[in-house]
């Protein structure tokens, strides 16, 4: 029963690609705790103060049942104000946030244009969702336009969704956001930007690289809380209508037991 799995692991080991889990040690050159907040005294104090004040440890259930707490709503209100967006919606992690947005908002008949190097959660959300999706060349606005034109020329009539990261962690390069915003406007498209590696460290006050475009109806951003912000979870900023649509239609959001911000 286990032989196939064991031989697959053996092959990975032979290839020098077997992974294992190790506890961290030594100087941190690899984590995403860019601001050293994950273990900072003021974060510890904030968590202790919240527990002292009576915050429950587990939410106890989906936010659509009894798991929606004042803490979630306060965080979302503060985040919306900070990111200068109409609203923010909290998810259990960045993976869940990307997956949820992409399986909920783009509709059948729409087209998702994904930068070739976006995170696996975006690819998986696109694959699991209802819209068509195509991959554009990395950080290449012309390739985005060509992809849209090609799809339209083949009869595509739905809404376009352009998806990129603002800062790609593998090579440390930035998305051409000016161009992507302009393309989204020209094609009446939505632009979704995953700010996982920029939140907290880039943009005015650490609001991410989309800070310059905040408040646009066609912009959605994903800010993970588990990297520079030193905690866990993720916030999606969007218009009230899209937020409400996600609350009503988003299966992972409905069924997942929320955790506490
Ligand atoms: C660009 C990007 N988006 C999303 C995620 C997923 O975030 P989380 O670890 O909070 O699920 C990551 C995590 O590595 C990431 O690098």
XYZ file of C-alpha atoms and ligand atoms in Angstrom:
277
model
C 0.000 0.000 0.000
C 2.808 2.422 0.829
C 5.381 1.096 -1.655
C 4.575 3.621 -4.427
C 4.921 6.531 -2.039
C 8.134 5.165 -0.563
C 9.673 4.627 -4.002
C 8.718 8.134 -5.076
C 10.467 9.510 -1.974
C 13.455 7.282 -2.694
C 13.654 8.715 -6.234
C 13.535 12.276 -4.894
C 16.317 11.437 -2.469
C 18.433 9.887 -5.253
C 17.909 13.099 -7.204
C 18.994 15.232 -4.238
C 15.508 16.805 -4.091
C 14.041 15.217 -0.971
C 12.549 17.819 1.336
C 12.234 17.646 5.103
C 11.070 19.995 7.823
C 13.755 21.522 10.007
C 13.463 23.854 12.936
C 14.964 27.240 12.204
C 18.400 28.060 13.532
C 21.117 30.622 12.960
C 20.820 34.080 11.390
C 17.628 34.660 9.373
C 18.455 35.218 5.695
C 15.452 33.377 4.299
C 12.176 34.198 6.043
C 9.669 36.851 4.982
C 9.634 38.431 8.435
C 11.162 41.502 6.776
C 10.545 43.892 9.684
C 11.372 41.378 12.458
C 7.857 41.847 13.815
C 6.977 38.158 14.216
C 8.759 38.011 17.533
C 8.837 41.685 18.474
C 8.014 42.697 22.083
C 5.282 45.103 20.945
C 3.552 42.332 19.014
C 3.749 40.027 22.024
C 2.302 42.781 24.208
C -0.531 43.420 21.762
C -1.445 39.722 21.693
C -1.298 39.445 25.514
C -3.374 42.606 25.907
C -6.012 41.263 23.495
C -6.217 37.966 25.378
C -6.390 39.808 28.697
C -9.211 41.913 27.331
C -11.217 38.768 26.623
C -10.578 37.961 22.934
C -11.441 34.314 22.403
C -8.591 32.129 21.159
C -10.527 30.297 18.460
C -13.303 31.858 16.425
C -15.310 28.674 16.837
C -16.678 28.497 13.342
C -17.229 30.093 9.970
C -17.729 33.846 9.997
C -21.139 33.300 8.444
C -22.157 31.342 11.531
C -20.880 32.353 14.994
C -17.261 32.971 14.027
C -17.511 36.628 13.063
C -16.020 38.655 15.899
C -15.548 42.316 16.683
C -11.796 41.783 16.116
C -12.335 40.747 12.486
C -14.491 43.769 11.816
C -12.160 46.187 13.576
C -9.177 44.842 11.646
C -11.042 45.146 8.335
C -12.190 48.691 9.091
C -8.663 49.757 10.068
C -7.174 48.014 7.042
C -9.633 49.686 4.659
C -8.708 53.044 6.141
C -4.977 52.303 6.018
C -5.042 51.045 2.416
C -7.521 53.787 1.463
C -9.897 51.267 -0.002
C -13.676 51.082 0.294
C -13.462 47.826 2.224
C -11.145 45.031 3.283
C -11.977 41.372 3.856
C -9.856 39.125 6.071
C -8.939 35.551 5.096
C -7.033 32.841 6.945
C -3.982 33.240 4.680
C -2.742 34.645 1.390
C -3.231 31.329 -0.350
C -6.868 31.256 0.713
C -7.354 34.915 -0.233
C -6.041 34.479 -3.786
C -7.886 31.221 -4.269
C -11.115 32.709 -2.923
C -11.059 35.840 -5.052
C -10.297 33.941 -8.231
C -12.874 31.223 -7.710
C -15.585 33.744 -6.833
C -15.384 37.022 -8.707
C -14.342 36.169 -12.298
C -17.396 34.675 -13.998
C -17.914 32.128 -16.746
C -17.090 33.872 -20.011
C -14.495 36.195 -18.412
C -10.760 35.988 -19.068
C -7.998 35.927 -16.472
C -4.592 37.041 -17.705
C -1.959 35.814 -15.255
C 1.654 36.913 -15.232
C 3.679 33.734 -15.768
C 5.440 34.064 -12.394
C 2.496 34.695 -10.067
C 2.189 32.572 -6.927
C 0.839 29.009 -7.068
C -2.335 30.069 -5.207
C -3.227 32.333 -8.146
C -2.641 29.597 -10.709
C -4.703 27.171 -8.631
C -7.515 29.680 -8.085
C -7.601 30.323 -11.828
C -7.695 26.596 -12.598
C -10.467 25.968 -10.064
C -12.550 28.994 -11.108
C -15.089 29.501 -13.886
C -13.287 31.972 -16.143
C -10.918 31.188 -19.020
C -7.316 31.893 -18.187
C -4.186 32.612 -20.172
C -0.598 33.244 -19.122
C 1.235 36.396 -20.243
C 5.009 36.758 -20.365
C 6.546 37.877 -17.112
C 6.379 41.649 -16.507
C 5.542 42.251 -20.159
C 2.609 44.680 -20.662
C 2.625 44.076 -24.431
C 2.120 40.388 -23.826
C -0.899 41.234 -21.619
C -2.403 43.341 -24.420
C -1.654 40.689 -27.067
C -3.284 38.033 -24.882
C -6.436 40.142 -24.461
C -6.604 40.973 -28.186
C -6.103 37.365 -29.191
C -8.882 36.218 -26.847
C -11.257 38.929 -28.084
C -10.465 38.070 -31.712
C -11.544 34.502 -30.981
C -14.932 35.676 -29.711
C -14.255 36.331 -26.000
C -16.775 38.919 -24.807
C -16.611 38.782 -20.987
C -14.722 40.882 -18.453
C -10.924 40.829 -18.354
C -9.061 40.274 -15.072
C -5.345 41.050 -15.072
C -3.452 39.400 -12.202
C 0.087 40.229 -11.083
C 2.265 40.462 -8.013
C 3.675 43.896 -7.227
C 7.067 42.485 -6.187
C 8.215 39.042 -7.280
C 10.205 37.485 -4.488
C 12.187 34.978 -6.551
C 14.063 37.612 -8.576
C 13.144 40.726 -6.591
C 11.676 42.498 -9.640
C 8.691 44.862 -9.647
C 5.566 44.712 -11.799
C 5.093 47.521 -14.348
C 2.082 48.800 -12.392
C 1.656 52.068 -14.338
C 1.277 50.059 -17.528
C -0.995 47.433 -15.986
C -3.293 50.091 -14.491
C -3.467 51.848 -17.872
C -4.202 48.574 -19.705
C -6.909 47.696 -17.164
C -8.529 51.117 -17.674
C -8.329 50.883 -21.463
C -9.871 47.420 -21.553
C -12.475 48.045 -18.858
C -10.741 45.310 -16.875
C -10.129 44.533 -13.229
C -6.548 44.487 -11.971
C -5.735 42.226 -9.025
C -2.358 42.768 -7.401
C -0.850 40.401 -4.848
C 1.248 42.600 -2.557
C 2.556 39.714 -0.395
C 6.188 40.821 -0.570
C 5.592 44.580 -0.642
C 3.031 45.073 2.137
C 4.680 46.734 5.113
C 7.902 47.524 3.288
C 7.073 49.408 0.060
C 4.764 52.281 -0.789
C 3.814 55.223 1.400
C 3.759 54.031 5.057
C 4.266 50.449 3.855
C 0.880 50.391 2.109
C 2.375 48.435 -0.793
C 3.268 49.413 -4.337
C -0.374 49.926 -5.283
C -0.579 52.802 -2.777
C -0.246 55.204 -5.701
C -3.444 53.813 -7.287
C -5.576 53.364 -4.179
C -9.305 53.991 -4.353
C -9.808 52.759 -7.926
C -12.977 50.790 -8.497
C -11.201 48.307 -10.781
C -8.294 47.557 -8.415
C -8.226 44.680 -5.908
C -5.197 44.098 -3.722
C -4.117 41.179 -1.567
C -2.023 42.028 1.492
C -0.728 39.012 3.353
C -0.317 39.431 7.104
C 2.134 36.551 7.580
C 5.219 38.159 6.056
C 6.365 41.702 6.916
C 3.324 42.223 9.149
C 4.600 39.433 11.387
C 1.282 37.677 12.010
C -0.958 35.465 9.830
C -3.890 35.798 7.460
C -4.489 38.136 4.541
C -6.604 41.153 3.647
C -8.253 41.693 0.298
C -9.179 45.292 -0.496
C -12.065 45.852 -2.871
C -15.223 47.849 -3.427
C -18.222 47.215 -1.163
C -20.043 45.433 -3.979
C -17.216 42.974 -4.627
C -16.732 42.376 -0.907
C -20.426 41.609 -0.454
C -20.341 39.357 -3.511
C -17.417 37.429 -1.980
C -19.244 37.063 1.338
C -22.247 35.678 -0.487
C -20.592 33.466 -3.044
C -17.154 32.551 -1.776
C -17.112 28.892 -0.766
C -13.784 28.841 1.119
C -14.850 31.959 3.024
C -18.194 30.450 3.934
C -16.911 27.074 5.007
C -13.562 27.886 6.554
C -13.437 28.380 10.282
C -12.062 31.852 10.692
C -9.020 32.350 12.853
C -8.387 35.345 14.951
C -6.525 38.332 13.604
C 3.102 36.149 -3.643
C 2.474 35.294 -2.594
N 1.142 35.264 -2.510
C 0.519 34.509 -1.591
C 1.228 33.741 -0.702
C 0.503 32.891 0.292
O 0.446 33.522 1.514
P 0.189 32.710 2.876
O 1.491 32.087 3.242
O -0.311 33.732 3.831
O -0.879 31.676 2.574
C 2.625 33.759 -0.732
C 3.383 32.944 0.247
O 4.482 32.581 0.098
C 3.268 34.556 -1.717
O 4.591 34.592 -1.814
